[in-house]
XYZ file of C-alpha atoms in Angstrom:
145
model
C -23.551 -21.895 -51.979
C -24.061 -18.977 -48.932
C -26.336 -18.458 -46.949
C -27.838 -15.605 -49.481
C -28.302 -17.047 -52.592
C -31.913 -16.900 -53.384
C -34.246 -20.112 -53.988
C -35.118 -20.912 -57.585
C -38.421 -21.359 -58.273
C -38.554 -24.495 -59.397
C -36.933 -25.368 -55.905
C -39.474 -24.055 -53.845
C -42.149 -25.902 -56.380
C -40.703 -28.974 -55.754
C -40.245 -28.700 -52.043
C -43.970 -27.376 -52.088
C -44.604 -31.514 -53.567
C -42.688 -32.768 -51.247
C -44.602 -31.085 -48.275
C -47.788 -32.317 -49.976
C -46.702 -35.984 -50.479
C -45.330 -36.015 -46.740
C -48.961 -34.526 -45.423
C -51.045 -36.300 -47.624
C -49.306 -39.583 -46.030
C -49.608 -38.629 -42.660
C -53.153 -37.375 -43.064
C -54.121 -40.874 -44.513
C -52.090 -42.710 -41.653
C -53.755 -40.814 -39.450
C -57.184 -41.884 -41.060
C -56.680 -45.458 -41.345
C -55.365 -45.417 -37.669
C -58.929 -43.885 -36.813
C -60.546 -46.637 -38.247
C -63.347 -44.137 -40.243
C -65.178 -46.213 -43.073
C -64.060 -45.177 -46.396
C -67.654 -43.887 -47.232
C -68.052 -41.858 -44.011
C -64.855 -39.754 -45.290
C -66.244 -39.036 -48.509
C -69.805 -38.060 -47.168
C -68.246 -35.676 -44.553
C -66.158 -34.178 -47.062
C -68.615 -33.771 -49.476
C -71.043 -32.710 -47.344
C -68.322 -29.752 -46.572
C -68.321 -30.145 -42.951
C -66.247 -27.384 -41.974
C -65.143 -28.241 -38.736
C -64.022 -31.931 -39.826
C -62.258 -30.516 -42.773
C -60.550 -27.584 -41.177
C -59.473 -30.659 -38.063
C -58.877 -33.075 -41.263
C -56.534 -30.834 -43.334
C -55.894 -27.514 -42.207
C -54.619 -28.236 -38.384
C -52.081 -30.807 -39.355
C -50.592 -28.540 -41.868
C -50.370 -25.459 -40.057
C -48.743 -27.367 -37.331
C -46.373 -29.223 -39.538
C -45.051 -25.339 -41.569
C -45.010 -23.826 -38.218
C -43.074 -26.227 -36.283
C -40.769 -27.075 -39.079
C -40.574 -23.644 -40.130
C -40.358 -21.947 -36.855
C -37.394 -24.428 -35.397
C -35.537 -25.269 -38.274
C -36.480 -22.793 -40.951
C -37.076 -25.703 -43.308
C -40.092 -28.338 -44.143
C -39.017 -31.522 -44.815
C -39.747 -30.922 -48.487
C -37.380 -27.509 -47.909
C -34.739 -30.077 -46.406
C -34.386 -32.463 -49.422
C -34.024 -29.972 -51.783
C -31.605 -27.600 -50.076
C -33.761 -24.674 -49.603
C -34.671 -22.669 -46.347
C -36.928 -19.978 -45.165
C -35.772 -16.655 -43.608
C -36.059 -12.973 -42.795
C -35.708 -10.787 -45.836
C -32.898 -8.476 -44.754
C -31.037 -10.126 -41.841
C -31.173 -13.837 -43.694
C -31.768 -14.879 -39.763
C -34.350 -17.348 -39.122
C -38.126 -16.020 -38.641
C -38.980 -17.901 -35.648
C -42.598 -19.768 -34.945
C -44.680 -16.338 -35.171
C -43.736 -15.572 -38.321
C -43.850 -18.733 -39.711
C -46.704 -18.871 -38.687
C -48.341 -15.982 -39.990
C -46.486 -17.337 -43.521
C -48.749 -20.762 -43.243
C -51.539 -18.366 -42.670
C -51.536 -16.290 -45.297
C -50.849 -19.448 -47.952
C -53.938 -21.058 -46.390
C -55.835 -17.821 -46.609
C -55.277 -17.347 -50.190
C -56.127 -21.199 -51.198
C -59.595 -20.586 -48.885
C -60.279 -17.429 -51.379
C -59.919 -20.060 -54.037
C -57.784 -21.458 -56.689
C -56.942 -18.139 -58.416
C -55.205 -15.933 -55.653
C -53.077 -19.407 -54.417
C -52.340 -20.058 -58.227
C -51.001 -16.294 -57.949
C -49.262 -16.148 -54.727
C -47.358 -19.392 -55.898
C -46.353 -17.923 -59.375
C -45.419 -14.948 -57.975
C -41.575 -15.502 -57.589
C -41.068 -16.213 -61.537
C -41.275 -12.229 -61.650
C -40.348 -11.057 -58.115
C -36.943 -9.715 -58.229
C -36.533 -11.378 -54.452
C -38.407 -14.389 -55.198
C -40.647 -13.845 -52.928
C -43.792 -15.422 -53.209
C -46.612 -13.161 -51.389
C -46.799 -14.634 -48.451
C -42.885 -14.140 -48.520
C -44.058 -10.869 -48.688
C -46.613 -11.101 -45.871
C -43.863 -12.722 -43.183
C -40.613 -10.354 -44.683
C -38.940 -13.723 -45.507
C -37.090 -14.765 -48.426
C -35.904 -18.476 -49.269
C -32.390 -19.302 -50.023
C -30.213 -22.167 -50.876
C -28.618 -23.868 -47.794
């Protein structure tokens, strides 16, 4: 494989489960470390508390894409299955600023509700670059490693 062969989709979906599984874990180790009662959780999260869901969910995330994304070009979902992200015409990495303003735009688009993520996530299957919107949004692509 080189360096420019584009992602398939069903790559990038399955690195996208990977991510999830890997946060979801830390999230909950992070939880369990606090010592937070079970019920408190679910109250605050039901209750919608912004500011404990955006610290909750949103911060570790955006720090995990960026970091990953920004040093290595590649989540640890990205890693296992051989995918990576980077700029759209040099194929040169995209750095933590536009990584990002990649995580941004994903977690904009899930905050506008299920429909525009549900699009922005389909949107390779027709995209002659594969580029999913907030591909788009950063001038990245994702290619095989």
């Amino acid at each position: 494989m080189n360096d420019h062969e584009l992602a398939s989709w069903r790559r990038r979906a399955a690195a996208l489960v990977v991510d999830a599984i890997v946060l979801g874990l830390v999230i909950a180790a992070a939880l369990l470390a606090s010592g937070m009662p079970v019920d408190e959780l679910r109250e605050r999260l039901e209750d919608g508390e912004t500011l404990f869901v955006v610290l909750l969910f949103l911060v570790p995330e955006g720090i995990y894409y960026t970091a990953l994304v920004g040093s290595r070009s590649q989540t640890f979902g990205k890693m296992a299955l051989g995918i990576k992200v980077v700029d759209a015409e040099s194929r040169s990495p995209i750095g933590y600023a536009r990584a990002f303003r990649r995580w941004l735009s994903t977690a904009a688009m899930r905050a506008l509700f299920t429909v525009p993520s549900v699009v922005d996530h389909l949107w390779p299957l027709r995209d002659p670059r594969r580029q999913a919107l907030h591909d788009k949004f950063a001038r990245s692509v994702v290619v095989r490693t």
